[in-house]
PDB file of C-alpha atoms in Angstrom:
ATOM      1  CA  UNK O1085     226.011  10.327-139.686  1.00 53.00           C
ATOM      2  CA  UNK O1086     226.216  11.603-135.901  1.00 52.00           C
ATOM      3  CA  UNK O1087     226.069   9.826-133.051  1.00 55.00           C
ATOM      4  CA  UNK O1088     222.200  11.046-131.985  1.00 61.00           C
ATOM      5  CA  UNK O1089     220.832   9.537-135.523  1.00 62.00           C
ATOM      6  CA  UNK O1090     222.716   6.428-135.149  1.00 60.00           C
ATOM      7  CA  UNK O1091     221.342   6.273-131.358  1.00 68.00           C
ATOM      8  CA  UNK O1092     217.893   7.078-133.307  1.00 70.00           C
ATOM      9  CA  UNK O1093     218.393   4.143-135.734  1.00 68.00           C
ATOM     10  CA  UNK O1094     219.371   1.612-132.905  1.00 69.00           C
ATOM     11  CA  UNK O1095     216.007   2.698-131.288  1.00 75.00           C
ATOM     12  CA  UNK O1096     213.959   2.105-133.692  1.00 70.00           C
ATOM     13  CA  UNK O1097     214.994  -1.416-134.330  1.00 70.00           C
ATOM     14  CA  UNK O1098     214.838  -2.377-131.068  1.00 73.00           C
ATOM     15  CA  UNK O1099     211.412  -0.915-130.686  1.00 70.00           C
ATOM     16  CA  UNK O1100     209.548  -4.168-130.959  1.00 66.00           C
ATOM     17  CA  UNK O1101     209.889  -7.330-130.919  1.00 66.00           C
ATOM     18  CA  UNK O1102     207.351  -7.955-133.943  1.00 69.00           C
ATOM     19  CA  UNK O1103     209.997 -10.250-136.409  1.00 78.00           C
ATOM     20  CA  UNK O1104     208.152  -8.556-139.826  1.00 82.00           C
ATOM     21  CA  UNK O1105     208.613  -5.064-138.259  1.00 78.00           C
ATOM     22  CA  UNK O1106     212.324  -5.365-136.749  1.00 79.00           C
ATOM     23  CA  UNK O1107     212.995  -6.745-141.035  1.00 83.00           C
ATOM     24  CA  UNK O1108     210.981  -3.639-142.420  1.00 81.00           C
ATOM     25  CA  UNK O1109     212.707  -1.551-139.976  1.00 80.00           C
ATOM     26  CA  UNK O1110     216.017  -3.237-140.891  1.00 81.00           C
ATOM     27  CA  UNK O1111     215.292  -2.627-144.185  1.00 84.00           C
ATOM     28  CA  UNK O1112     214.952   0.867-144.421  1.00 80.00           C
ATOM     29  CA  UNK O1113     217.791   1.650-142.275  1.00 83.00           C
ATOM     30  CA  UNK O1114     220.129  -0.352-145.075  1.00 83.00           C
ATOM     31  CA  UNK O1115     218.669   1.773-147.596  1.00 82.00           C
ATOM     32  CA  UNK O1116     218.164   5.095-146.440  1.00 79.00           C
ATOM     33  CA  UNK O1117     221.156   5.907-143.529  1.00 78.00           C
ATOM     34  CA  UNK O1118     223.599   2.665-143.731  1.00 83.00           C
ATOM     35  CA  UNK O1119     224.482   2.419-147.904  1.00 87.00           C
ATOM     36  CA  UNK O1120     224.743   5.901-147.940  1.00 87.00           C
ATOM     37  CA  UNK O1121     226.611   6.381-144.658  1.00 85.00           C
ATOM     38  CA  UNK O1122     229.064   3.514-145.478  1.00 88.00           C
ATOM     39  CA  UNK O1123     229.629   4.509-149.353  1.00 89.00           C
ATOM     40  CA  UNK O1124     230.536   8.159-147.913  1.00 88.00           C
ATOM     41  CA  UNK O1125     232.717   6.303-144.703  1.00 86.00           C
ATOM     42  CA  UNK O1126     234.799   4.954-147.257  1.00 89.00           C
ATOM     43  CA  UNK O1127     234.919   7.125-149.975  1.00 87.00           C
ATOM     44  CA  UNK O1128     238.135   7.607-152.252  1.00 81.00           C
ATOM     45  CA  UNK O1129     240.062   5.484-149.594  1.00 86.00           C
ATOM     46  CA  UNK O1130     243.302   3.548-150.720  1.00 91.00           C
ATOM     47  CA  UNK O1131     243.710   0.207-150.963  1.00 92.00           C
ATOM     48  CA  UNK O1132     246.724  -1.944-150.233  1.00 91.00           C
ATOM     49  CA  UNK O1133     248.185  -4.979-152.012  1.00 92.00           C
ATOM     50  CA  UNK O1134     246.064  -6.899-150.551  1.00 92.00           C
ATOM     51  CA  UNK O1135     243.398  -5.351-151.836  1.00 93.00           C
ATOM     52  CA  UNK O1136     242.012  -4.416-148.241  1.00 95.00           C
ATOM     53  CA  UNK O1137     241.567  -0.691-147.046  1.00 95.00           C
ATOM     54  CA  UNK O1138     244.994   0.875-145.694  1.00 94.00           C
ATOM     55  CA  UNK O1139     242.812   3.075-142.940  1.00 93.00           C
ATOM     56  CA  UNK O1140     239.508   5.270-143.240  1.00 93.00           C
ATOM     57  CA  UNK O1141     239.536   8.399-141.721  1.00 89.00           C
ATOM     58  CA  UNK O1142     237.047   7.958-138.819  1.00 90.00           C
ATOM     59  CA  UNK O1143     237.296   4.724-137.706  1.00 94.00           C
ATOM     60  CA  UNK O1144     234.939   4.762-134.556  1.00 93.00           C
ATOM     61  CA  UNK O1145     232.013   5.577-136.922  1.00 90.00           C
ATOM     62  CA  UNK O1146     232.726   3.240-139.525  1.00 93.00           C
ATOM     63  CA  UNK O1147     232.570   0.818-136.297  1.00 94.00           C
ATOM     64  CA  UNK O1148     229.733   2.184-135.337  1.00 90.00           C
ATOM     65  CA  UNK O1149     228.108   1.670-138.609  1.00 91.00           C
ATOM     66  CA  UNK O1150     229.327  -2.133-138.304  1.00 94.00           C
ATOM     67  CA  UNK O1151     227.430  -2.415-134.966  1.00 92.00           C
ATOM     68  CA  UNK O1152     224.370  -1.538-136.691  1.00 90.00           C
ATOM     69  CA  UNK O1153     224.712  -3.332-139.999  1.00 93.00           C
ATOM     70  CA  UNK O1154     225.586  -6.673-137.678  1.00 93.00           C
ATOM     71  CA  UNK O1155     222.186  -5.856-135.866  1.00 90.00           C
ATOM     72  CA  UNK O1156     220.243  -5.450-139.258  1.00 90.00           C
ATOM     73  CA  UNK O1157     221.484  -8.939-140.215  1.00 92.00           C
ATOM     74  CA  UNK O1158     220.043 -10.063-136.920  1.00 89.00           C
ATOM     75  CA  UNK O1159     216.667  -8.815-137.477  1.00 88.00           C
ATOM     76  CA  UNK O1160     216.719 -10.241-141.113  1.00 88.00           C
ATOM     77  CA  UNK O1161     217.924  -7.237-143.261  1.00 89.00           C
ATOM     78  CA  UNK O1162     219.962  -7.995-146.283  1.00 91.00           C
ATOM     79  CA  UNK O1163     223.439  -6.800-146.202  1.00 94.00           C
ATOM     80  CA  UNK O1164     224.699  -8.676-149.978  1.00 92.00           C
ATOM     81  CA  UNK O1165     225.710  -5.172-151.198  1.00 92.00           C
ATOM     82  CA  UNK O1166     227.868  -4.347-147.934  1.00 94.00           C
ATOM     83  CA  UNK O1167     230.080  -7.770-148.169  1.00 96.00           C
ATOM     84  CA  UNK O1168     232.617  -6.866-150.249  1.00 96.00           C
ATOM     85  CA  UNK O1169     233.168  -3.458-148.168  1.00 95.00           C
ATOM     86  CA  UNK O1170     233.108  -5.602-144.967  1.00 96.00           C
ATOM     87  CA  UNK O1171     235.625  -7.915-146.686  1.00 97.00           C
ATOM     88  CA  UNK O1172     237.817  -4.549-147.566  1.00 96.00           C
ATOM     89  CA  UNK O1173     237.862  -3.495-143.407  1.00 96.00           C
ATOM     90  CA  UNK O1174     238.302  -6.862-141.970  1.00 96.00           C
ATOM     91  CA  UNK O1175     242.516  -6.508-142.199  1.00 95.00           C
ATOM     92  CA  UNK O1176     243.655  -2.742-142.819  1.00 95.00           C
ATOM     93  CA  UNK O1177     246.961  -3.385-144.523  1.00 94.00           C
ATOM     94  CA  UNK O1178     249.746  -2.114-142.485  1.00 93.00           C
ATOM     95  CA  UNK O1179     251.189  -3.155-139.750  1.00 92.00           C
ATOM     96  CA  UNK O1180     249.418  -4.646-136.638  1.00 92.00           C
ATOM     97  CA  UNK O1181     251.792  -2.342-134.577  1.00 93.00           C
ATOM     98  CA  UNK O1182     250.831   0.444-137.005  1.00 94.00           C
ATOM     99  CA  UNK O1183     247.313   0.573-136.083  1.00 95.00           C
ATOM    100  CA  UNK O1184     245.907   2.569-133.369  1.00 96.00           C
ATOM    101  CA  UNK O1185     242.947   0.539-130.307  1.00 96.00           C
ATOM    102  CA  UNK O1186     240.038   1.601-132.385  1.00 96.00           C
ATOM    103  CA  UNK O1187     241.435   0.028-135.684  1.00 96.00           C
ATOM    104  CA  UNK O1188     242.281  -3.029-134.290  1.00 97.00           C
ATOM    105  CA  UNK O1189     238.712  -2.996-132.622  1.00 97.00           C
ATOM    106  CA  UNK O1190     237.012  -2.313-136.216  1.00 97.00           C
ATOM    107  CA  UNK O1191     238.720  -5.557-137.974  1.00 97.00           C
ATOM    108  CA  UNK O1192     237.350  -6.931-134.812  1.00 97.00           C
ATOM    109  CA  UNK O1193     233.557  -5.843-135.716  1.00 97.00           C
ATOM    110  CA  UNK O1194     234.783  -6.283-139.325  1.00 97.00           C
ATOM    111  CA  UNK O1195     235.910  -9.985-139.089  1.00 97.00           C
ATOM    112  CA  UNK O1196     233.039 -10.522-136.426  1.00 98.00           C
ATOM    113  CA  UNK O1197     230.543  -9.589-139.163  1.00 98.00           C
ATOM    114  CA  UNK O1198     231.768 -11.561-142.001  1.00 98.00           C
ATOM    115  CA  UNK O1199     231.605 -14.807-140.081  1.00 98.00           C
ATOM    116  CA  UNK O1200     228.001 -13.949-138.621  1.00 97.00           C
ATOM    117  CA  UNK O1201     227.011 -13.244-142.632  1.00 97.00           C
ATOM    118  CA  UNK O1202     228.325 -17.073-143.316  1.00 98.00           C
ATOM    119  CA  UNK O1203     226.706 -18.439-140.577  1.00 97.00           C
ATOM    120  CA  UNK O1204     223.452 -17.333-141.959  1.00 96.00           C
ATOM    121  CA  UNK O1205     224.529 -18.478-144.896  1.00 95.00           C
ATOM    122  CA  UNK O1206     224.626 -15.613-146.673  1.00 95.00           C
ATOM    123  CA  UNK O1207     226.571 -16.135-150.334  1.00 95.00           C
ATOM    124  CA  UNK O1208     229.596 -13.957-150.922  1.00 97.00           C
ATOM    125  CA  UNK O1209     230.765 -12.443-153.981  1.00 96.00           C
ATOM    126  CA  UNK O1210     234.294 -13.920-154.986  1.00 97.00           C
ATOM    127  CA  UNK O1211     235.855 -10.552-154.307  1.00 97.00           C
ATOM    128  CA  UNK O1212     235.239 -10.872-151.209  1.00 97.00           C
ATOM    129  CA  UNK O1213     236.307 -14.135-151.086  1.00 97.00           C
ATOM    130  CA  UNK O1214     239.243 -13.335-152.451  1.00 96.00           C
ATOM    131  CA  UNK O1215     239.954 -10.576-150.292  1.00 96.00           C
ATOM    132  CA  UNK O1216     239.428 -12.717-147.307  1.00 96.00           C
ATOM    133  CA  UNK O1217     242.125 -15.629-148.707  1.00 95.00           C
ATOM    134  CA  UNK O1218     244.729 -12.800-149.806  1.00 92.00           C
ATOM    135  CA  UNK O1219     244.490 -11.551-146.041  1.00 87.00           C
ATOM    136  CA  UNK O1220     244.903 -15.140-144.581  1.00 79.00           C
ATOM    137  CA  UNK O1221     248.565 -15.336-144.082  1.00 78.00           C
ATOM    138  CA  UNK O1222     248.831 -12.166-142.214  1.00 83.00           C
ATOM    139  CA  UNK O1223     249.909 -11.392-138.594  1.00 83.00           C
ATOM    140  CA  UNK O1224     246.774 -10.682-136.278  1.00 90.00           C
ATOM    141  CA  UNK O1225     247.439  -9.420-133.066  1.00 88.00           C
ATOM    142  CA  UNK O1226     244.124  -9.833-131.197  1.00 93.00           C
ATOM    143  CA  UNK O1227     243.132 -13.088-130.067  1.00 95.00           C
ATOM    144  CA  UNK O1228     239.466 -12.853-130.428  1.00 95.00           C
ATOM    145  CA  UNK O1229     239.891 -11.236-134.139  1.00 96.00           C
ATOM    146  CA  UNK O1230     242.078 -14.105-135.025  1.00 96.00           C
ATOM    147  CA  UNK O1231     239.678 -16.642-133.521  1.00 97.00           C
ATOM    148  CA  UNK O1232     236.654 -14.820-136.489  1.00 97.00           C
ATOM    149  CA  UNK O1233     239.093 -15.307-138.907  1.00 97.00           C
ATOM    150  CA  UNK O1234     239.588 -19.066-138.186  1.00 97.00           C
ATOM    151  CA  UNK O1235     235.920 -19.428-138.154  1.00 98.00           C
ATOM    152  CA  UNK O1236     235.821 -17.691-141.580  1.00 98.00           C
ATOM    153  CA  UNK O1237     237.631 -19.894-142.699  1.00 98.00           C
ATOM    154  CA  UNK O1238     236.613 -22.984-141.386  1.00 98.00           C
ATOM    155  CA  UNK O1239     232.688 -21.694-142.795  1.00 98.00           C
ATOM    156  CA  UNK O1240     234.524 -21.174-146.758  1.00 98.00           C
ATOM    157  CA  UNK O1241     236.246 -24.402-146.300  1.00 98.00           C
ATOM    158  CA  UNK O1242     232.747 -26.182-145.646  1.00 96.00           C
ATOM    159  CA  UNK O1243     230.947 -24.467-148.407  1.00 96.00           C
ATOM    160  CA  UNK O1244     233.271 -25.257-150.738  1.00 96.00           C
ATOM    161  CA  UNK O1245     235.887 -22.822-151.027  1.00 97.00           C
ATOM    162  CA  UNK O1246     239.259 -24.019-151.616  1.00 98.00           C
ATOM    163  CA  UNK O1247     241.392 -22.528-148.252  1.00 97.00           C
ATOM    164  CA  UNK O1248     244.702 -24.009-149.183  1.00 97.00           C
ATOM    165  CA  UNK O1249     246.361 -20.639-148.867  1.00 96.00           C
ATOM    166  CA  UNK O1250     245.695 -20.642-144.936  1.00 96.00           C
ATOM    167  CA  UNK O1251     246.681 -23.670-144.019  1.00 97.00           C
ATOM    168  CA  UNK O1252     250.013 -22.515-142.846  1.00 96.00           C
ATOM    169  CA  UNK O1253     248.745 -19.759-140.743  1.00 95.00           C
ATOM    170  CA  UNK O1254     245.931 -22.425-139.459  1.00 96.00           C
ATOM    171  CA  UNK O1255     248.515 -24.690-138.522  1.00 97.00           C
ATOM    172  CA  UNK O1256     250.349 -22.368-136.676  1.00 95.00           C
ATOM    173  CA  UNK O1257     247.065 -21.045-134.647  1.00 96.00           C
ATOM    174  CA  UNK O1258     246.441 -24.666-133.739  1.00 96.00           C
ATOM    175  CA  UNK O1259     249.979 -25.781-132.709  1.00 96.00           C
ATOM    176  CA  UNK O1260     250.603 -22.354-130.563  1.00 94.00           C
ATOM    177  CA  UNK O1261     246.579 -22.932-128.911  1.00 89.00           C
ATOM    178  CA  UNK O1262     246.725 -19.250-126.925  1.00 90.00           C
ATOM    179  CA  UNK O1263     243.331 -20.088-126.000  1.00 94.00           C
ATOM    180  CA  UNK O1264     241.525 -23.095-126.561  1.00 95.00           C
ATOM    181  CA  UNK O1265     238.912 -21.695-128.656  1.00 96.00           C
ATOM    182  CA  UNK O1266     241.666 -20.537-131.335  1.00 96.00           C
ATOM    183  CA  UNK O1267     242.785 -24.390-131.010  1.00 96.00           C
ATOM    184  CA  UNK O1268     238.725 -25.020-131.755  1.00 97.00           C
ATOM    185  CA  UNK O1269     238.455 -23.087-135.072  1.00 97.00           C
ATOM    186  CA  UNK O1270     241.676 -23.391-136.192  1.00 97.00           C
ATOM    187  CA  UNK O1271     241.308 -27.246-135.932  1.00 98.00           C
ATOM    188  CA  UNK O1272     237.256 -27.118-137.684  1.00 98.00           C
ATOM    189  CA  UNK O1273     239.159 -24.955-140.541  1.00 98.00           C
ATOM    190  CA  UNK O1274     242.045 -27.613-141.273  1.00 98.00           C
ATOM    191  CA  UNK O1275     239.832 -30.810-140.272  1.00 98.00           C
ATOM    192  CA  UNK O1276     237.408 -29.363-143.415  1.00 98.00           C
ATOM    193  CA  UNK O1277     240.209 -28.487-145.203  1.00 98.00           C
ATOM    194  CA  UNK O1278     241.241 -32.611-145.125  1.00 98.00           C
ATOM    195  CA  UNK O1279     237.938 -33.651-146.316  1.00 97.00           C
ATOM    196  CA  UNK O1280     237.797 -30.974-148.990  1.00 97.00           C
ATOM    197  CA  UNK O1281     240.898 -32.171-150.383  1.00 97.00           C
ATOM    198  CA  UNK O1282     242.346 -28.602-149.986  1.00 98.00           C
ATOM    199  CA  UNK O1283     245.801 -29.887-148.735  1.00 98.00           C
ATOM    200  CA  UNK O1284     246.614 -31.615-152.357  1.00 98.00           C
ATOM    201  CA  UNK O1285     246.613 -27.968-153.658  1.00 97.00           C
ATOM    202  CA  UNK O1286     249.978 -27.140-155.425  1.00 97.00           C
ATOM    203  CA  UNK O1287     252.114 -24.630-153.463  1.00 95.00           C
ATOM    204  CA  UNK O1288     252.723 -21.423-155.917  1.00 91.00           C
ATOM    205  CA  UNK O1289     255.891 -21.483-157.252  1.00 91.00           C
ATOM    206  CA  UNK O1290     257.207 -24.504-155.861  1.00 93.00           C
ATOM    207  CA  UNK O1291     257.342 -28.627-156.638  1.00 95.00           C
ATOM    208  CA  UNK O1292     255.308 -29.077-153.369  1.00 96.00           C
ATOM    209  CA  UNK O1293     251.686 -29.232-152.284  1.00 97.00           C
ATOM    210  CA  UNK O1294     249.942 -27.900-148.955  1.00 97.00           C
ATOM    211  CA  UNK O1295     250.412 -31.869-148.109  1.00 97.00           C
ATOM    212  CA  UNK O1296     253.995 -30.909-146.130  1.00 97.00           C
ATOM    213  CA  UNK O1297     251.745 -29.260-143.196  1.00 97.00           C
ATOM    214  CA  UNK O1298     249.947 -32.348-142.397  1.00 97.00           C
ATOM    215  CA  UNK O1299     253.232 -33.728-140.568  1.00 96.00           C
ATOM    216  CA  UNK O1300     252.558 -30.476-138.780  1.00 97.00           C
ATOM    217  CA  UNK O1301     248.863 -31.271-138.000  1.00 98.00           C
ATOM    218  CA  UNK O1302     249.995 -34.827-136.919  1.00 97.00           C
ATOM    219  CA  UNK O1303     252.421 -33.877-134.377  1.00 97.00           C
ATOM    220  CA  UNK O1304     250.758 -30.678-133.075  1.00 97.00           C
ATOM    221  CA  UNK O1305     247.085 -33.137-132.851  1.00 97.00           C
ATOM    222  CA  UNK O1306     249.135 -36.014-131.296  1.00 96.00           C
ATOM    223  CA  UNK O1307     250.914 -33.652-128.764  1.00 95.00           C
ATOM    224  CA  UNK O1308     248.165 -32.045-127.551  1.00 95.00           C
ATOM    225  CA  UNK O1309     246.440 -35.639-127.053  1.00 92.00           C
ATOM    226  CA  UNK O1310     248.852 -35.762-124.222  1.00 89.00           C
ATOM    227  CA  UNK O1311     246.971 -33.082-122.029  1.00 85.00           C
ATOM    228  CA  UNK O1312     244.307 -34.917-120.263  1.00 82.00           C
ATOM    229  CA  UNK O1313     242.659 -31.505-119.257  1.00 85.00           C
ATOM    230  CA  UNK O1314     242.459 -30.874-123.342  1.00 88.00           C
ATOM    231  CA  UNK O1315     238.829 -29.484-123.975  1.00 93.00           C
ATOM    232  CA  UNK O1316     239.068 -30.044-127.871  1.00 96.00           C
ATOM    233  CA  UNK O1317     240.353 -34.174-127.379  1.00 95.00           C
ATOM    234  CA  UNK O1318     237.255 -35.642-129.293  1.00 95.00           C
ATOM    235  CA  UNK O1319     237.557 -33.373-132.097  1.00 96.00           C
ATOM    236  CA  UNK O1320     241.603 -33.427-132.567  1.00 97.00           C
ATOM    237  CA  UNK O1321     241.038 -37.332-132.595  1.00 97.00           C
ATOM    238  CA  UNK O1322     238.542 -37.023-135.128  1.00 97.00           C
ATOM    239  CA  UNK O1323     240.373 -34.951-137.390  1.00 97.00           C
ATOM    240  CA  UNK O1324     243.844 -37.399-137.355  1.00 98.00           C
ATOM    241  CA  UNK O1325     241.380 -40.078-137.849  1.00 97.00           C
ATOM    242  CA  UNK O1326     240.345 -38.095-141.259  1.00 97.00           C
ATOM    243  CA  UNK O1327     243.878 -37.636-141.400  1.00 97.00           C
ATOM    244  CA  UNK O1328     245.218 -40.809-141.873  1.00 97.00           C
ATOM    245  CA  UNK O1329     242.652 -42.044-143.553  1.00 96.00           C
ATOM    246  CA  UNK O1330     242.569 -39.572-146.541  1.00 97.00           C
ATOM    247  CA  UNK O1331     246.422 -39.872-146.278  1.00 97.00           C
ATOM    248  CA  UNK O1332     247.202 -43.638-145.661  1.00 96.00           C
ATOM    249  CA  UNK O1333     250.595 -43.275-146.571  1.00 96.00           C
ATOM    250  CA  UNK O1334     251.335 -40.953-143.356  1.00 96.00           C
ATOM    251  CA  UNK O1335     250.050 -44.123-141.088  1.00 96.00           C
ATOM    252  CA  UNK O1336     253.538 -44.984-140.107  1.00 95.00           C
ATOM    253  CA  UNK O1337     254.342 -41.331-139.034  1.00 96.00           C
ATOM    254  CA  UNK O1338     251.545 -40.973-137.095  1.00 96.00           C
ATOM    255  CA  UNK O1339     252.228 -44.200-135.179  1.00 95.00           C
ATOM    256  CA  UNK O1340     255.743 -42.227-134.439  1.00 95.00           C
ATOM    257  CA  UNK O1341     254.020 -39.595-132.969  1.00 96.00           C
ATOM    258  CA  UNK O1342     252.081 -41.511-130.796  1.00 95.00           C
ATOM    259  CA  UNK O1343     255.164 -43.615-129.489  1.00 94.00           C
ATOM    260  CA  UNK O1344     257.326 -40.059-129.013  1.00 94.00           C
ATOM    261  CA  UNK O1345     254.237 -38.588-127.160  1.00 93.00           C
ATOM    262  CA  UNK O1346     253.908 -41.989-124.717  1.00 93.00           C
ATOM    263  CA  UNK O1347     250.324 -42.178-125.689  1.00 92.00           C
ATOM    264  CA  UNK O1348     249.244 -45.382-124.926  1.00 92.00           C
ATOM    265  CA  UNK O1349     246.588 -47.487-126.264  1.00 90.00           C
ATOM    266  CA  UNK O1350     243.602 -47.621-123.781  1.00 89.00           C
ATOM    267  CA  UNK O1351     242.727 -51.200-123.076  1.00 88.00           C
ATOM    268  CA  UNK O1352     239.174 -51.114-121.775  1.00 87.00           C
ATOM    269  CA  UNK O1353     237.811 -47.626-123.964  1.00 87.00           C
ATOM    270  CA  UNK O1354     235.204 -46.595-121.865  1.00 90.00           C
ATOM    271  CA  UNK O1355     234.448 -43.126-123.230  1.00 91.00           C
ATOM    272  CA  UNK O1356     233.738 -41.929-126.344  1.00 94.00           C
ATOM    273  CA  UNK O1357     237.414 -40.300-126.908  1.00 91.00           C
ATOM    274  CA  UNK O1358     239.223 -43.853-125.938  1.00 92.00           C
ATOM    275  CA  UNK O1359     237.150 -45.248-128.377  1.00 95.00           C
ATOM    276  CA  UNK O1360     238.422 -43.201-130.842  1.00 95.00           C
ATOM    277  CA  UNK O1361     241.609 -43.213-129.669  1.00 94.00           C
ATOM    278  CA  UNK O1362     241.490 -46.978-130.076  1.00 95.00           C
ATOM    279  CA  UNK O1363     239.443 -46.783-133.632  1.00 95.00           C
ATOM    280  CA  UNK O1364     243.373 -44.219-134.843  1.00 95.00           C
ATOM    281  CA  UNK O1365     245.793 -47.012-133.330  1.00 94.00           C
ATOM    282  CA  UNK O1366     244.008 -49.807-135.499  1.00 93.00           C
ATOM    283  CA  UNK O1367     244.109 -47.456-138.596  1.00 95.00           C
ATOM    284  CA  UNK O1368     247.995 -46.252-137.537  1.00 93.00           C
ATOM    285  CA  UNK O1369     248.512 -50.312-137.653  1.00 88.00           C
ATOM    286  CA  UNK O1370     247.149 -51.001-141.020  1.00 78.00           C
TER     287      UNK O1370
END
């Protein structure tokens, strides 16, 4: 596939604005340039242990490709059958420092299309799934890549998917908050992963369950409660809330947290947050 029929392909889905044409049109670009195109992109490539591609031999059209495939979804084409292959690009399993601008930019696409097929809601195999949770607990350099794969996860955690195996990495995200969208996902992805029960999961090979990161949560939530310019307040509040309610026994550590961090009980709660704020010290007291 060269870059004049790709140009062709982008032209004719953008040709109208008619919803049942830009699908048709969507549709017969899946079938007749992108399966084909993507099935030859990646043929007879190696996999790692993760189970994710370890390159592909011309990454800026197998990008490319993903540019179009994301704008097929977006006109209503069905991209089940590319999923798993997605899932397979979305970490190329060497080493971030390995990897040369245009690799790191196709996990980008990669990761960027995964979470806009969960969005829509879109169901996904459990190889891919499981491709997606094997990759969790590896280094990612770029922030906005790393920010998708939060999201992922936060979208498997709500559907149902156990995420246990990410917590630590999630935890990390959150505490470190590069940017405060990371601190955003990161925290959606661990607050579902309370309510789902995910944190009761039994760490492999070991007497312990994911339950020894929610000291982590607790300090990282209560310290960040400190920042009064904190754009995610409402939300980190929300999730100790969930917290220490799923967790009772963790009531007296939080209330630690909140004397170390000289948060103080608000007397007259005016806004929403203070009222929340004042909702965790009652529960902290129980």
């Amino acid at each position: 596939m060269n870059a004049s029929s790709m140009e062709h392909m982008m032209r004719l889905l953008n040709a109208t604005t008619d919803l049942a044409e830009r699908r048709h049109t969507a549709k017969e670009i899946i079938e007749e340039v992108a399966n084909p195109a993507m099935e030859d992109a990646l043929k007879d490539h190696q996999t790692g242990k993760l189970g994710t591609y370890l390159n592909v031999n011309d990454p800026e059209q197998v990008v490319a490709l993903i540019e179009i495939l994301h704008q097929c979804l977006e006109a209503g084409g069905d991209l089940s059958g590319f999923i798993t292959p997605i899932a397979r690009l979305h970490h190329l399993d060497r080493k971030e420092s390995e990897k040369t601008d245009t690799e790191l930019y196709l996990q980008y696409r990669a990761a960027a299309l995964l979470d806009a097929l969960l969005a829509a809601e879109v169901p996904f195999p459990d190889e891919a799934v499981q491709l997606i949770l094997a990759a969790g607990k590896r280094y990612v350099k770029d922030q906005a890549t790393k920010q998708y794969i939060c999201s992922i996860h936060w979208r498997l955690a709500d559907s149902g998917v156990n995420i246990s195996v990410a917590i630590p990495s999630l935890v990390t995200i959150f505490k470190n908050g590069e940017t405060s969208e990371l601190v955003q996902y990161s925290l959606l992805a661990l607050w579902a992963a309370v309510r789902q029960g995910y944190f009761d999961t039994p760490i492999p090979d070991s007497d312990l369950s994911y339950q020894v990161w929610l000291k982590h949560l607790i300090s990282s939530g209560t310290y960040k409660l400190k920042k009064k310019d904190e754009p995610n307040q409402l939300g980190i509040i929300g999730c100790l809330i969930e917290t220490v309610r799923t967790y009772p026994e963790l009531k007296g550590l939080a209330a630690e947290y909140l004397e170390q961090c000289k948060i103080r009980e608000p007397k007259r709660p005016t806004t929403d947050f203070q009222h929340d704020l004042n909702h965790y010290f009652s529960l902290c007291r129980e």
